[in-house]
GROMACS .gro file of C-alpha atoms in nm:
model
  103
    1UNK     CA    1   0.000   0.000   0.000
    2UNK     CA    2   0.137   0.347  -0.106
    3UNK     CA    3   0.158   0.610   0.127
    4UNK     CA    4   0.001   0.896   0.000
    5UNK     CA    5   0.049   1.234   0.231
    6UNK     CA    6  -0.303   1.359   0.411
    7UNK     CA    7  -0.223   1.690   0.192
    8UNK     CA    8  -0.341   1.531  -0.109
    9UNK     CA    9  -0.661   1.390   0.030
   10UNK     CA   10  -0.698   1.737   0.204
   11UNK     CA   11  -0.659   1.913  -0.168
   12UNK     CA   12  -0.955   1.677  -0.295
   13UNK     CA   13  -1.171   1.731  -0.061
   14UNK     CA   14  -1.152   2.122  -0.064
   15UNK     CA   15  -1.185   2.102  -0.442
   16UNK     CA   16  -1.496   1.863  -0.391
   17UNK     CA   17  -1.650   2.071  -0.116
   18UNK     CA   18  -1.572   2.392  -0.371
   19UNK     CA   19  -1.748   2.232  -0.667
   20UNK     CA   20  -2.006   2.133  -0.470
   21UNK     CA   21  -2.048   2.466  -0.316
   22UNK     CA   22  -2.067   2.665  -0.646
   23UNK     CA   23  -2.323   2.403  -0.757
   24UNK     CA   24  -2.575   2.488  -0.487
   25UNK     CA   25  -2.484   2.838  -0.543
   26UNK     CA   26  -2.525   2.858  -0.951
   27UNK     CA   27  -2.781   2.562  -0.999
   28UNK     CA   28  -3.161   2.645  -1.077
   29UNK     CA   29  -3.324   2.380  -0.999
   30UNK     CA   30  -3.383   2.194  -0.668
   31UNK     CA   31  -3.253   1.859  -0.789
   32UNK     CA   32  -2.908   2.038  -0.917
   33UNK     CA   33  -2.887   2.204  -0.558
   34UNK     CA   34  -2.920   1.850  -0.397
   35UNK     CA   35  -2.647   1.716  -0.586
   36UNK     CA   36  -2.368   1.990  -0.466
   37UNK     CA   37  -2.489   1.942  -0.131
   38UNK     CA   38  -2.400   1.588  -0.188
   39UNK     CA   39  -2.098   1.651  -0.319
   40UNK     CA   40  -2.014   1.883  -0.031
   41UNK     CA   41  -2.080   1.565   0.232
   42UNK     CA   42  -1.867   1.285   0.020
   43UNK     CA   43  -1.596   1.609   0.047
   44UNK     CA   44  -1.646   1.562   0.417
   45UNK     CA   45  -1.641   1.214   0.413
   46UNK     CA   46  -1.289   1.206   0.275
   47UNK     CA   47  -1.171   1.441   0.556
   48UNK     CA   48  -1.284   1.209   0.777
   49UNK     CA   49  -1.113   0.909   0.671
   50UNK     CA   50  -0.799   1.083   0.555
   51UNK     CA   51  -0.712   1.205   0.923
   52UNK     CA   52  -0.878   0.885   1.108
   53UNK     CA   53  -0.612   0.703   0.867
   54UNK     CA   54  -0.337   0.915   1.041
   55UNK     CA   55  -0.429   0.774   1.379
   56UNK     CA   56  -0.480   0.397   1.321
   57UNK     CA   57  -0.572   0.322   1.648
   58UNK     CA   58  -0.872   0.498   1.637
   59UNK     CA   59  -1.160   0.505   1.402
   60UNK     CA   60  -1.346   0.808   1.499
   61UNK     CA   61  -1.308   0.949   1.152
   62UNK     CA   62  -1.467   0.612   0.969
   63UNK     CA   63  -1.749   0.555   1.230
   64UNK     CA   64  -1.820   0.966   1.213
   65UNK     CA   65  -1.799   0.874   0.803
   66UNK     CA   66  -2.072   0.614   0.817
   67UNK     CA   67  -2.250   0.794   0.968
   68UNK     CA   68  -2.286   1.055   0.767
   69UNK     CA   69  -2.290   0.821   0.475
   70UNK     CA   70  -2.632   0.722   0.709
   71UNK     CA   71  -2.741   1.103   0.701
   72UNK     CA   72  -2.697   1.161   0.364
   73UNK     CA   73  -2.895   0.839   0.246
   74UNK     CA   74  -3.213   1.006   0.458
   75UNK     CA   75  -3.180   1.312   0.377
   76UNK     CA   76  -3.162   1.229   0.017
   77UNK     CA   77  -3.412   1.024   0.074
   78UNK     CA   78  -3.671   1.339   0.253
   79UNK     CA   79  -3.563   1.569   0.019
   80UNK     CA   80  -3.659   1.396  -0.296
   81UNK     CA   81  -4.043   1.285  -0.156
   82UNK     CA   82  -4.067   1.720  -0.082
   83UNK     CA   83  -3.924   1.787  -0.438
   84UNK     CA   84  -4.227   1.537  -0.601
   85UNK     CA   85  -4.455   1.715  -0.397
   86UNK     CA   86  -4.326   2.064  -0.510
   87UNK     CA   87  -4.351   1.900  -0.849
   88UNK     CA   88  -4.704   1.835  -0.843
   89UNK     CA   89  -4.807   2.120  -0.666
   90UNK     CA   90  -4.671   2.380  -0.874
   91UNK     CA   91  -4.529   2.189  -1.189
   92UNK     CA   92  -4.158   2.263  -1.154
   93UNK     CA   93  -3.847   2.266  -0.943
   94UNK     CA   94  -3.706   2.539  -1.018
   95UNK     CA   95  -3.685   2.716  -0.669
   96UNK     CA   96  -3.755   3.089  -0.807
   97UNK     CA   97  -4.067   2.971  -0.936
   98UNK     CA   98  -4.223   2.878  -0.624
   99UNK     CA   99  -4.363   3.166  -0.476
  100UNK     CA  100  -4.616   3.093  -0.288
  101UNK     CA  101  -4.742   2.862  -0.013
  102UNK     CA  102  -5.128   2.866  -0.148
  103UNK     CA  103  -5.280   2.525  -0.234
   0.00000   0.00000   0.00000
């Protein structure tokens, strides 16, 4: 097994977390925004990991990473059944389209 230095795994994740950040920043629509703030957890999750790799006797890091792997599924999971229900309330999911909380 190489040895790579936690810099480099430090490097991806910022770039992840940065990608993922501009997404939810740029993106229109609701399912776009969902996927940076994906992005912006996995970027986490290889923090995590990286520096619980650094201290093999403890795995803090990976147990903290599963469970946000856990956090992510649900809220994946929640945020898709409200974006369906935007959808067929008010035929888009586009976020500056839905003005109004009316039925």
């Amino acid at each position: 097994m190489s040895d790579i230095p936690l810099i480099h795994f430090l490097i991806v994740a910022a770039a992840l977390f940065s990608i993922g950040l501009a997404i939810v920043v740029t993106k229109k629509n609701l399912i776009g925004i969902l996927l940076g703030i994906e992005l912006m957890l996995n970027a986490v999750n290889i923090n995590l990991v990286a520096f619980s790799r650094h201290d093999p006797e403890r795995l803090g890091g990976q147990l903290f990473a599963l469970f946000v792997i856990v956090v992510a599924a649900a809220e994946i999971t929640v945020a898709l059944a409200i974006i369906l229900r935007v959808y067929g309330q008010y035929g888009t999911v586009e976020p500056d389209k839905i003005d109004g909380l009316k039925h």
